[in-house]
CSV table of N, CA and C in Angstrom, one decimal:
chain,number,residue,atom,x,y,z
A,773,UNK,N,1.6,54.8,94.4
A,773,UNK,CA,2.8,55.1,93.4
A,773,UNK,C,3.7,54.4,94.1
A,774,UNK,N,4.5,53.5,93.9
A,774,UNK,CA,5.7,52.8,95.1
A,774,UNK,C,7.0,53.6,94.9
A,775,UNK,N,7.8,53.4,95.9
A,775,UNK,CA,9.1,53.8,96.5
A,775,UNK,C,9.8,53.8,95.1
A,776,UNK,N,9.6,52.5,94.5
A,776,UNK,CA,10.4,52.3,93.5
A,776,UNK,C,10.2,53.3,92.1
A,777,UNK,N,9.2,53.6,91.9
A,777,UNK,CA,9.0,54.6,90.9
A,777,UNK,C,9.4,56.0,90.8
A,778,UNK,N,10.0,56.3,92.1
A,778,UNK,CA,10.5,57.5,92.6
A,778,UNK,C,11.6,57.7,92.2
A,779,UNK,N,12.4,56.4,92.0
A,779,UNK,CA,13.9,56.5,91.8
A,779,UNK,C,14.2,56.8,90.5
A,780,UNK,N,15.3,57.8,90.4
A,780,UNK,CA,15.9,58.0,88.8
A,780,UNK,C,16.5,56.6,88.4
A,781,UNK,N,16.8,56.7,86.9
A,781,UNK,CA,18.0,55.5,86.2
A,781,UNK,C,18.7,56.3,85.6
A,782,UNK,N,19.9,56.0,85.9
A,782,UNK,CA,20.7,56.6,85.6
A,782,UNK,C,21.7,55.8,84.4
A,783,UNK,N,22.3,56.1,83.3
A,783,UNK,CA,22.7,55.5,82.0
A,783,UNK,C,23.8,56.3,81.9
A,784,UNK,N,25.0,55.0,81.9
A,784,UNK,CA,26.7,55.9,81.5
A,784,UNK,C,26.3,56.4,79.8
A,785,UNK,N,27.0,57.5,79.7
A,785,UNK,CA,26.8,57.8,78.4
A,785,UNK,C,28.8,58.2,78.1
A,786,UNK,N,29.4,58.3,78.7
A,786,UNK,CA,31.0,58.1,78.8
A,786,UNK,C,32.1,57.6,79.5
A,787,UNK,N,32.8,57.0,79.2
A,787,UNK,CA,33.5,56.2,79.9
A,787,UNK,C,34.9,56.5,79.1
A,788,UNK,N,35.8,57.2,80.2
A,788,UNK,CA,37.5,58.1,79.6
A,788,UNK,C,38.1,57.1,78.9
A,789,UNK,N,38.2,55.8,79.7
A,789,UNK,CA,39.0,54.8,79.1
A,789,UNK,C,38.7,54.5,77.1
A,790,UNK,N,37.6,54.0,77.6
A,790,UNK,CA,36.9,53.5,76.2
A,790,UNK,C,36.9,54.7,74.9
A,791,UNK,N,36.3,55.6,75.6
A,791,UNK,CA,35.9,56.8,74.5
A,791,UNK,C,37.0,57.8,74.3
A,792,UNK,N,38.1,58.0,75.2
A,792,UNK,CA,39.2,58.7,74.9
A,792,UNK,C,40.5,58.4,75.1
A,793,UNK,N,41.0,57.3,76.2
A,793,UNK,CA,42.0,56.9,76.3
A,793,UNK,C,43.0,55.7,75.1
A,794,UNK,N,41.6,55.4,74.7
A,794,UNK,CA,42.1,54.3,73.3
A,794,UNK,C,42.4,54.9,72.2
A,795,UNK,N,41.9,56.1,71.7
A,795,UNK,CA,42.0,56.9,70.8
A,795,UNK,C,43.5,57.4,70.9
A,796,UNK,N,43.6,57.9,72.2
A,796,UNK,CA,44.9,58.9,72.6
A,796,UNK,C,46.0,57.8,72.4
A,797,UNK,N,46.3,56.3,72.6
A,797,UNK,CA,47.1,55.3,72.7
A,797,UNK,C,47.0,55.3,71.2
A,798,UNK,N,46.0,55.3,70.2
A,798,UNK,CA,46.1,55.0,68.9
A,798,UNK,C,47.3,55.5,68.3
A,799,UNK,N,46.8,57.1,68.4
A,799,UNK,CA,47.7,58.4,68.1
A,799,UNK,C,48.7,58.6,68.5
A,800,UNK,N,49.2,58.1,70.2
A,800,UNK,CA,50.6,58.0,70.1
A,800,UNK,C,51.6,57.2,69.4
A,801,UNK,N,51.2,56.0,69.1
A,801,UNK,CA,51.4,55.1,68.3
A,801,UNK,C,51.9,55.1,67.1
A,802,UNK,N,51.1,56.2,66.6
A,802,UNK,CA,51.4,57.0,65.7
A,802,UNK,C,52.7,57.8,65.0
A,803,UNK,N,52.5,58.3,66.4
A,803,UNK,CA,53.3,59.7,66.6
A,803,UNK,C,55.0,58.9,67.1
A,804,UNK,N,54.8,57.9,67.7
A,804,UNK,CA,56.2,57.2,68.4
A,804,UNK,C,56.4,56.5,66.6
A,805,UNK,N,55.9,56.2,66.0
A,805,UNK,CA,56.0,55.2,64.7
A,805,UNK,C,56.0,53.6,65.1
A,806,UNK,N,54.9,53.3,66.0
A,806,UNK,CA,55.3,51.8,66.7
A,806,UNK,C,54.2,51.6,66.5
A,807,UNK,N,54.0,50.4,66.6
A,807,UNK,CA,52.4,49.1,66.3
A,807,UNK,C,51.5,49.5,67.3
A,808,UNK,N,52.2,49.4,68.6
A,808,UNK,CA,51.8,49.8,69.7
A,808,UNK,C,52.0,50.5,70.9
A,809,UNK,N,51.3,51.6,71.2
A,809,UNK,CA,52.0,52.5,72.6
A,809,UNK,C,51.6,51.9,73.9
A,810,UNK,N,52.5,51.3,74.6
A,810,UNK,CA,51.9,50.7,76.0
A,810,UNK,C,52.4,51.4,77.1
A,811,UNK,N,52.6,52.8,77.2
A,811,UNK,CA,53.1,53.6,78.7
A,811,UNK,C,51.8,54.0,78.7
A,812,UNK,N,51.7,54.5,79.8
A,812,UNK,CA,50.5,55.0,80.9
A,812,UNK,C,50.4,56.4,80.3
A,813,UNK,N,49.1,56.8,80.0
A,813,UNK,CA,48.6,58.3,79.3
A,813,UNK,C,47.8,58.9,80.8
A,814,UNK,N,48.5,59.9,81.4
A,814,UNK,CA,47.7,61.0,82.4
A,814,UNK,C,46.8,61.5,81.6
A,815,UNK,N,45.6,61.3,81.5
A,815,UNK,CA,44.3,62.1,80.8
A,815,UNK,C,43.7,62.7,82.0
A,816,UNK,N,43.2,63.9,81.8
A,816,UNK,CA,42.3,64.6,83.1
A,816,UNK,C,41.5,65.4,81.9
A,817,UNK,N,40.0,65.0,82.6
A,817,UNK,CA,38.7,65.7,82.2
A,817,UNK,C,39.0,67.3,82.9
A,818,UNK,N,38.9,68.0,81.7
A,818,UNK,CA,39.0,69.6,81.8
A,818,UNK,C,37.7,70.2,82.2
A,819,UNK,N,36.8,69.6,81.3
A,819,UNK,CA,35.6,70.8,81.6
A,819,UNK,C,34.6,69.9,80.6
A,820,UNK,N,33.3,69.9,80.7
A,820,UNK,CA,32.1,69.7,79.7
A,820,UNK,C,31.3,70.8,79.6
A,821,UNK,N,31.2,70.8,78.2
A,821,UNK,CA,31.2,72.3,77.9
A,821,UNK,C,28.8,72.0,77.8
A,822,UNK,N,28.4,73.0,77.2
A,822,UNK,CA,27.2,73.3,77.3
A,822,UNK,C,26.5,72.0,76.1
A,823,UNK,N,27.3,72.0,74.9
A,823,UNK,CA,26.9,70.9,73.8
A,823,UNK,C,27.3,69.7,74.4
A,824,UNK,N,28.1,69.5,76.1
A,824,UNK,CA,27.8,67.6,76.0
A,824,UNK,C,29.5,67.7,75.7
A,825,UNK,N,30.0,67.9,74.7
A,825,UNK,CA,31.1,67.9,74.4
A,825,UNK,C,32.3,67.5,75.9
A,826,UNK,N,33.2,67.1,76.1
A,826,UNK,CA,34.2,67.0,77.2
A,826,UNK,C,35.3,67.3,77.0
A,827,UNK,N,36.0,68.4,77.2
A,827,UNK,CA,37.6,68.8,77.0
A,827,UNK,C,38.1,68.2,77.9
A,828,UNK,N,39.7,67.6,77.7
A,828,UNK,CA,40.5,66.8,78.0
A,828,UNK,C,41.8,67.2,78.0
A,829,UNK,N,42.5,66.7,78.8
A,829,UNK,CA,44.4,66.9,78.3
A,829,UNK,C,44.8,66.0,78.7
A,830,UNK,N,46.0,65.3,78.1
A,830,UNK,CA,47.1,64.4,78.1
A,830,UNK,C,48.6,64.7,77.7
A,831,UNK,N,49.4,64.0,78.8
A,831,UNK,CA,50.7,64.4,78.6
A,831,UNK,C,51.4,63.6,77.2
A,832,UNK,N,51.6,63.9,76.6
A,832,UNK,CA,52.2,63.1,75.0
A,832,UNK,C,53.1,62.6,75.0
A,833,UNK,N,53.5,61.6,74.2
A,833,UNK,CA,54.8,60.6,74.5
A,833,UNK,C,56.2,61.3,73.8
A,834,UNK,N,56.3,63.0,73.2
A,834,UNK,CA,57.1,63.4,72.7
A,834,UNK,C,57.3,64.7,73.7
A,835,UNK,N,56.9,64.9,74.8
A,835,UNK,CA,57.0,65.5,76.2
A,835,UNK,C,56.0,67.1,75.9
A,836,UNK,N,55.1,66.5,75.6
A,836,UNK,CA,54.0,67.9,75.5
A,836,UNK,C,53.1,67.6,75.9
A,837,UNK,N,52.1,68.8,76.4
A,837,UNK,CA,50.6,68.3,77.0
A,837,UNK,C,49.6,69.0,75.7
A,838,UNK,N,48.6,68.2,75.7
A,838,UNK,CA,47.9,68.5,74.4
A,838,UNK,C,46.5,68.4,75.1
A,839,UNK,N,45.4,69.1,74.3
A,839,UNK,CA,44.3,69.4,74.8
A,839,UNK,C,43.5,68.8,73.5
A,840,UNK,N,42.2,68.0,74.2
A,840,UNK,CA,41.6,67.5,72.8
A,840,UNK,C,39.9,67.4,73.1
A,841,UNK,N,39.0,67.3,72.1
A,841,UNK,CA,37.9,67.4,72.6
A,841,UNK,C,36.9,65.9,72.3
A,842,UNK,N,36.3,65.4,73.2
A,842,UNK,CA,35.2,64.2,72.6
A,842,UNK,C,34.1,65.1,72.6
A,843,UNK,N,33.4,64.6,71.2
A,843,UNK,CA,32.4,64.7,71.0
A,843,UNK,C,31.0,63.8,71.4
A,844,UNK,N,30.4,64.2,72.5
A,844,UNK,CA,29.4,63.1,73.0
A,844,UNK,C,28.4,62.7,71.5
A,845,UNK,N,27.9,63.5,70.4
A,845,UNK,CA,27.0,63.1,69.8
A,845,UNK,C,27.4,62.3,68.6
A,846,UNK,N,29.2,62.2,68.2
A,846,UNK,CA,29.3,61.7,67.3
A,846,UNK,C,30.6,60.5,67.5
A,847,UNK,N,30.5,60.4,68.6
A,847,UNK,CA,31.8,60.0,69.2
A,847,UNK,C,33.1,60.0,69.1
A,848,UNK,N,33.5,60.9,68.2
A,848,UNK,CA,34.8,61.1,67.8
A,848,UNK,C,35.7,62.3,69.1
A,849,UNK,N,36.8,61.7,68.8
A,849,UNK,CA,37.7,62.6,69.7
A,849,UNK,C,38.8,63.7,68.6
A,850,UNK,N,39.1,65.1,69.0
A,850,UNK,CA,39.4,65.6,68.2
A,850,UNK,C,40.7,66.5,68.8
A,851,UNK,N,41.9,66.7,68.2
A,851,UNK,CA,43.2,67.5,68.5
A,851,UNK,C,42.6,68.8,68.5
A,852,UNK,N,42.6,69.5,70.2
A,852,UNK,CA,42.6,71.0,69.7
A,852,UNK,C,44.0,71.7,69.7
A,853,UNK,N,44.8,71.1,70.6
A,853,UNK,CA,46.1,72.3,70.6
A,853,UNK,C,47.0,71.5,71.4
A,854,UNK,N,48.2,71.8,71.0
A,854,UNK,CA,49.2,70.8,71.4
A,854,UNK,C,50.3,72.3,72.3
A,855,UNK,N,50.9,71.7,73.3
A,855,UNK,CA,51.7,72.7,74.0
A,855,UNK,C,53.2,72.3,73.6
A,856,UNK,N,54.4,73.0,73.3
A,856,UNK,CA,55.5,72.4,72.8
A,856,UNK,C,56.5,71.9,74.1
A,857,UNK,N,55.7,72.0,75.4
A,857,UNK,CA,56.1,71.4,76.7
A,857,UNK,C,55.0,70.8,77.5
A,858,UNK,N,55.9,70.1,78.7
A,858,UNK,CA,54.5,70.0,79.5
A,858,UNK,C,54.1,70.9,80.5
A,859,UNK,N,52.6,70.8,80.4
A,859,UNK,CA,52.3,72.0,81.1
A,859,UNK,C,51.2,71.4,82.3
A,860,UNK,N,50.7,72.0,83.0
A,860,UNK,CA,49.6,71.6,84.0
A,860,UNK,C,48.3,72.6,83.8
A,861,UNK,N,47.9,71.8,83.0
A,861,UNK,CA,46.2,72.4,82.7
A,861,UNK,C,45.2,72.2,83.3
A,862,UNK,N,44.6,73.3,84.0
A,862,UNK,CA,43.8,73.3,85.4
A,862,UNK,C,42.2,73.0,84.8
A,863,UNK,N,41.9,74.3,83.7
A,863,UNK,CA,41.0,74.2,83.0
A,863,UNK,C,40.8,74.9,81.6
A,864,UNK,N,39.9,74.5,80.7
A,864,UNK,CA,39.8,75.4,79.7
A,864,UNK,C,38.3,75.2,79.2
A,865,UNK,N,38.0,76.1,77.8
A,865,UNK,CA,36.5,76.2,77.5
A,865,UNK,C,36.8,76.5,75.9
A,866,UNK,N,35.7,75.9,75.3
A,866,UNK,CA,36.2,76.4,73.7
A,866,UNK,C,34.4,77.0,73.1
A,867,UNK,N,35.1,77.9,72.6
A,867,UNK,CA,33.5,78.7,72.0
A,867,UNK,C,32.9,77.3,70.6
A,868,UNK,N,31.5,78.3,70.5
A,868,UNK,CA,30.4,77.4,69.8
A,868,UNK,C,31.4,77.1,68.1
A,869,UNK,N,32.0,77.9,67.7
A,869,UNK,CA,32.5,77.5,66.4
A,869,UNK,C,33.6,77.1,66.7
A,870,UNK,N,34.3,77.0,67.4
A,870,UNK,CA,35.7,76.3,67.7
A,870,UNK,C,37.0,77.0,67.1
A,871,UNK,N,37.0,77.9,67.6
A,871,UNK,CA,37.8,79.3,67.0
A,871,UNK,C,38.7,79.7,68.1
A,872,UNK,N,38.0,80.0,69.1
A,872,UNK,CA,38.6,80.3,70.5
A,872,UNK,C,39.1,79.3,71.5
A,873,UNK,N,39.7,79.5,72.2
A,873,UNK,CA,40.6,78.1,73.2
A,873,UNK,C,40.8,79.0,74.4
A,874,UNK,N,40.3,78.9,75.4
A,874,UNK,CA,40.6,79.2,76.7
A,874,UNK,C,41.3,78.6,77.4
A,875,UNK,N,42.5,79.1,77.6
A,875,UNK,CA,42.9,77.7,79.0
A,875,UNK,C,43.4,78.5,80.0
A,876,UNK,N,43.2,77.8,81.3
A,876,UNK,CA,44.0,78.2,82.5
A,876,UNK,C,44.7,77.0,83.0
A,877,UNK,N,46.4,77.5,83.4
A,877,UNK,CA,47.2,76.9,83.4
A,877,UNK,C,47.4,77.2,84.9
A,878,UNK,N,47.8,75.8,85.6
A,878,UNK,CA,48.8,75.8,86.9
A,878,UNK,C,50.4,75.9,87.0
A,879,UNK,N,50.9,76.9,87.6
A,879,UNK,CA,52.1,77.6,87.7
A,879,UNK,C,53.1,76.7,88.6
A,880,UNK,N,54.2,75.7,88.6
A,880,UNK,CA,54.4,75.0,89.3
A,880,UNK,C,55.6,75.6,90.3
A,881,UNK,N,55.3,75.9,91.2
A,881,UNK,CA,56.3,77.1,92.2
A,881,UNK,C,57.8,76.1,93.0
């Protein structure tokens, strides 16, 4: 067996910009009632769930922090929660039924 046959072949299955940020920009444009939202979006990956879903947060255009879920099976995004102000989310997890979202926040001192 050649050395080459022992190497792993890795495939990209998720691209934050393509799979999440473009969708966020579209939603923020709708919230702001503009054709195109052009401000930078601070998006952070928070957790990868056991089913492969990716939980992420971003600072919304209205001064809020939002948590979303990217479903890697159907390649769709879903808004899970919106805080009424900007907060620093350090991690989160979602139960299988999507009825409980556990969130850890970092407090600014």
